[in-house]
């Protein structure tokens, strides 16, 4: 299982979720600690989405219509997620708790689609060479 795209991306999602959980459970933290965790969350989430967009979604062997449609949906969701993150940045001191819960809901829905549909589909569709190529690229980031 370790040599699968699904496994590697699940590990990426776990890192993002760990920081998100600290934000959701950290309302006793001081403002600077929350801002520091938020910045870490932003950085790791953006790196994750860039990995998907630049390495996985752009892989030329992903020609199946169903896969291409799903990639389009995931890219649109990335845009929505970035917009929510930007809104939280702009209004950090206003409704942070409400906004972070909205972000969590959007992220978990997006992550579920990736973990349960997209990545298993990739692991099944790609030949060993394609899978190994993507795994190498993912590990390099």
mmCIF file of C-alpha atoms in Angstrom:
data_model
loop_
_atom_site.group_PDB
_atom_site.id
_atom_site.type_symbol
_atom_site.label_atom_id
_atom_site.label_comp_id
_atom_site.label_asym_id
_atom_site.label_seq_id
_atom_site.Cartn_x
_atom_site.Cartn_y
_atom_site.Cartn_z
ATOM 1 C CA UNK A 1 0.000 0.000 0.000
ATOM 2 C CA UNK A 2 2.881 2.368 0.661
ATOM 3 C CA UNK A 3 3.738 2.528 -3.042
ATOM 4 C CA UNK A 4 0.456 4.106 -4.031
ATOM 5 C CA UNK A 5 -0.606 7.622 -4.891
ATOM 6 C CA UNK A 6 -3.570 7.215 -2.534
ATOM 7 C CA UNK A 7 -1.328 6.405 0.436
ATOM 8 C CA UNK A 8 1.033 9.324 -0.185
ATOM 9 C CA UNK A 9 -1.748 11.839 -0.593
ATOM 10 C CA UNK A 10 -3.539 10.504 2.505
ATOM 11 C CA UNK A 11 -0.335 11.316 4.386
ATOM 12 C CA UNK A 12 -0.420 14.861 2.957
ATOM 13 C CA UNK A 13 -4.028 15.206 4.089
ATOM 14 C CA UNK A 14 -3.148 13.996 7.600
ATOM 15 C CA UNK A 15 -0.564 16.807 7.942
ATOM 16 C CA UNK A 16 -3.109 19.407 6.838
ATOM 17 C CA UNK A 17 -5.791 17.991 9.153
ATOM 18 C CA UNK A 18 -3.456 17.928 12.144
ATOM 19 C CA UNK A 19 -2.835 21.665 11.859
ATOM 20 C CA UNK A 20 -6.492 22.366 11.136
ATOM 21 C CA UNK A 21 -7.492 20.384 14.240
ATOM 22 C CA UNK A 22 -5.091 22.469 16.341
ATOM 23 C CA UNK A 23 -6.818 25.602 15.054
ATOM 24 C CA UNK A 24 -10.282 24.200 15.702
ATOM 25 C CA UNK A 25 -9.350 23.075 19.211
ATOM 26 C CA UNK A 26 -7.072 25.991 20.020
ATOM 27 C CA UNK A 27 -9.432 28.720 20.987
ATOM 28 C CA UNK A 28 -7.703 28.845 24.379
ATOM 29 C CA UNK A 29 -4.414 29.679 22.640
ATOM 30 C CA UNK A 30 -3.225 33.237 22.517
ATOM 31 C CA UNK A 31 -3.692 35.213 19.330
ATOM 32 C CA UNK A 32 -0.048 34.875 18.227
ATOM 33 C CA UNK A 33 -0.127 31.081 18.542
ATOM 34 C CA UNK A 34 -3.319 30.928 16.506
ATOM 35 C CA UNK A 35 -1.775 33.164 13.834
ATOM 36 C CA UNK A 36 1.372 31.006 13.759
ATOM 37 C CA UNK A 37 -0.685 27.826 13.335
ATOM 38 C CA UNK A 38 -2.802 29.540 10.694
ATOM 39 C CA UNK A 39 0.309 30.487 8.739
ATOM 40 C CA UNK A 40 1.584 26.884 8.918
ATOM 41 C CA UNK A 41 -1.811 25.671 7.762
ATOM 42 C CA UNK A 42 -1.806 28.081 4.815
ATOM 43 C CA UNK A 43 1.700 27.080 3.747
ATOM 44 C CA UNK A 44 1.170 23.323 3.895
ATOM 45 C CA UNK A 45 -2.276 23.548 2.252
ATOM 46 C CA UNK A 46 -0.970 25.678 -0.606
ATOM 47 C CA UNK A 47 2.016 23.344 -1.109
ATOM 48 C CA UNK A 48 -0.365 20.384 -1.199
ATOM 49 C CA UNK A 49 -2.676 21.983 -3.759
ATOM 50 C CA UNK A 50 0.282 23.017 -5.929
ATOM 51 C CA UNK A 51 1.573 19.433 -5.812
ATOM 52 C CA UNK A 52 -1.785 18.197 -7.020
ATOM 53 C CA UNK A 53 -2.110 20.847 -9.710
ATOM 54 C CA UNK A 54 1.447 20.793 -11.044
ATOM 55 C CA UNK A 55 2.317 17.130 -10.630
ATOM 56 C CA UNK A 56 -0.869 15.061 -10.599
ATOM 57 C CA UNK A 57 -3.613 16.973 -12.414
ATOM 58 C CA UNK A 58 -1.289 17.930 -15.269
ATOM 59 C CA UNK A 59 -0.006 14.390 -15.866
ATOM 60 C CA UNK A 60 -0.529 13.745 -19.580
ATOM 61 C CA UNK A 61 -1.633 10.115 -19.185
ATOM 62 C CA UNK A 62 -4.845 11.166 -17.467
ATOM 63 C CA UNK A 63 -6.985 11.194 -20.610
ATOM 64 C CA UNK A 64 -10.146 9.393 -19.484
ATOM 65 C CA UNK A 65 -13.211 11.717 -19.735
ATOM 66 C CA UNK A 66 -14.431 10.792 -16.250
ATOM 67 C CA UNK A 67 -10.994 11.550 -14.808
ATOM 68 C CA UNK A 68 -10.758 14.869 -16.650
ATOM 69 C CA UNK A 69 -14.204 15.889 -15.382
ATOM 70 C CA UNK A 70 -13.201 15.044 -11.829
ATOM 71 C CA UNK A 71 -9.953 17.008 -12.189
ATOM 72 C CA UNK A 72 -11.995 20.015 -13.312
ATOM 73 C CA UNK A 73 -14.194 19.698 -10.217
ATOM 74 C CA UNK A 74 -11.162 19.377 -7.932
ATOM 75 C CA UNK A 75 -9.503 22.437 -9.494
ATOM 76 C CA UNK A 76 -12.683 24.429 -8.961
ATOM 77 C CA UNK A 77 -12.754 23.302 -5.336
ATOM 78 C CA UNK A 78 -9.110 24.395 -4.952
ATOM 79 C CA UNK A 79 -10.190 27.836 -6.117
ATOM 80 C CA UNK A 80 -13.035 27.901 -3.563
ATOM 81 C CA UNK A 81 -10.674 26.764 -0.796
ATOM 82 C CA UNK A 82 -8.136 29.459 -1.709
ATOM 83 C CA UNK A 83 -10.908 32.071 -1.652
ATOM 84 C CA UNK A 84 -12.010 30.990 1.834
ATOM 85 C CA UNK A 85 -8.394 31.109 3.038
ATOM 86 C CA UNK A 86 -7.946 34.584 1.547
ATOM 87 C CA UNK A 87 -11.184 35.769 3.188
ATOM 88 C CA UNK A 88 -9.991 34.468 6.555
ATOM 89 C CA UNK A 89 -6.666 36.288 6.042
ATOM 90 C CA UNK A 90 -8.403 39.562 5.227
ATOM 91 C CA UNK A 91 -10.768 39.305 8.200
ATOM 92 C CA UNK A 92 -8.652 37.301 10.596
ATOM 93 C CA UNK A 93 -10.000 38.977 13.727
ATOM 94 C CA UNK A 94 -13.639 38.827 12.616
ATOM 95 C CA UNK A 95 -15.595 35.576 12.882
ATOM 96 C CA UNK A 96 -12.478 33.386 12.809
ATOM 97 C CA UNK A 97 -14.288 30.489 14.502
ATOM 98 C CA UNK A 98 -17.209 30.567 12.049
ATOM 99 C CA UNK A 99 -14.910 30.915 9.039
ATOM 100 C CA UNK A 100 -12.560 28.119 10.106
ATOM 101 C CA UNK A 101 -15.517 25.751 10.533
ATOM 102 C CA UNK A 102 -16.747 26.679 7.031
ATOM 103 C CA UNK A 103 -13.262 25.981 5.708
ATOM 104 C CA UNK A 104 -13.154 22.644 7.530
ATOM 105 C CA UNK A 105 -16.455 21.583 5.965
ATOM 106 C CA UNK A 106 -15.248 22.475 2.462
ATOM 107 C CA UNK A 107 -11.855 20.819 2.985
ATOM 108 C CA UNK A 108 -13.306 17.594 4.342
ATOM 109 C CA UNK A 109 -15.724 17.282 1.424
ATOM 110 C CA UNK A 110 -12.908 17.932 -1.045
ATOM 111 C CA UNK A 111 -10.555 15.544 0.726
ATOM 112 C CA UNK A 112 -13.193 12.818 0.790
ATOM 113 C CA UNK A 113 -13.618 13.062 -2.979
ATOM 114 C CA UNK A 114 -9.855 12.826 -3.474
ATOM 115 C CA UNK A 115 -9.272 9.998 -0.986
ATOM 116 C CA UNK A 116 -12.260 7.852 -1.902
ATOM 117 C CA UNK A 117 -12.637 8.485 -5.626
ATOM 118 C CA UNK A 118 -9.827 10.326 -7.381
ATOM 119 C CA UNK A 119 -6.643 8.791 -5.969
ATOM 120 C CA UNK A 120 -7.928 5.192 -6.000
ATOM 121 C CA UNK A 121 -9.028 5.803 -9.607
ATOM 122 C CA UNK A 122 -5.519 7.003 -10.469
ATOM 123 C CA UNK A 123 -3.909 4.015 -8.808
ATOM 124 C CA UNK A 124 -6.209 1.744 -10.827
ATOM 125 C CA UNK A 125 -5.929 3.567 -14.175
ATOM 126 C CA UNK A 126 -2.214 4.242 -14.352
ATOM 127 C CA UNK A 127 0.243 1.593 -15.378
ATOM 128 C CA UNK A 128 3.208 0.875 -13.128
ATOM 129 C CA UNK A 129 5.458 3.319 -14.999
ATOM 130 C CA UNK A 130 2.935 6.176 -14.700
ATOM 131 C CA UNK A 131 2.220 5.432 -11.051
ATOM 132 C CA UNK A 132 5.939 5.259 -10.197
ATOM 133 C CA UNK A 133 6.579 8.509 -12.085
ATOM 134 C CA UNK A 134 3.910 10.353 -10.056
ATOM 135 C CA UNK A 135 4.995 8.767 -6.777
ATOM 136 C CA UNK A 136 8.568 9.917 -7.366
ATOM 137 C CA UNK A 137 7.381 13.459 -8.116
ATOM 138 C CA UNK A 138 5.098 13.538 -5.053
ATOM 139 C CA UNK A 139 7.899 12.311 -2.767
ATOM 140 C CA UNK A 140 10.242 14.991 -4.129
ATOM 141 C CA UNK A 141 7.984 17.779 -2.901
#
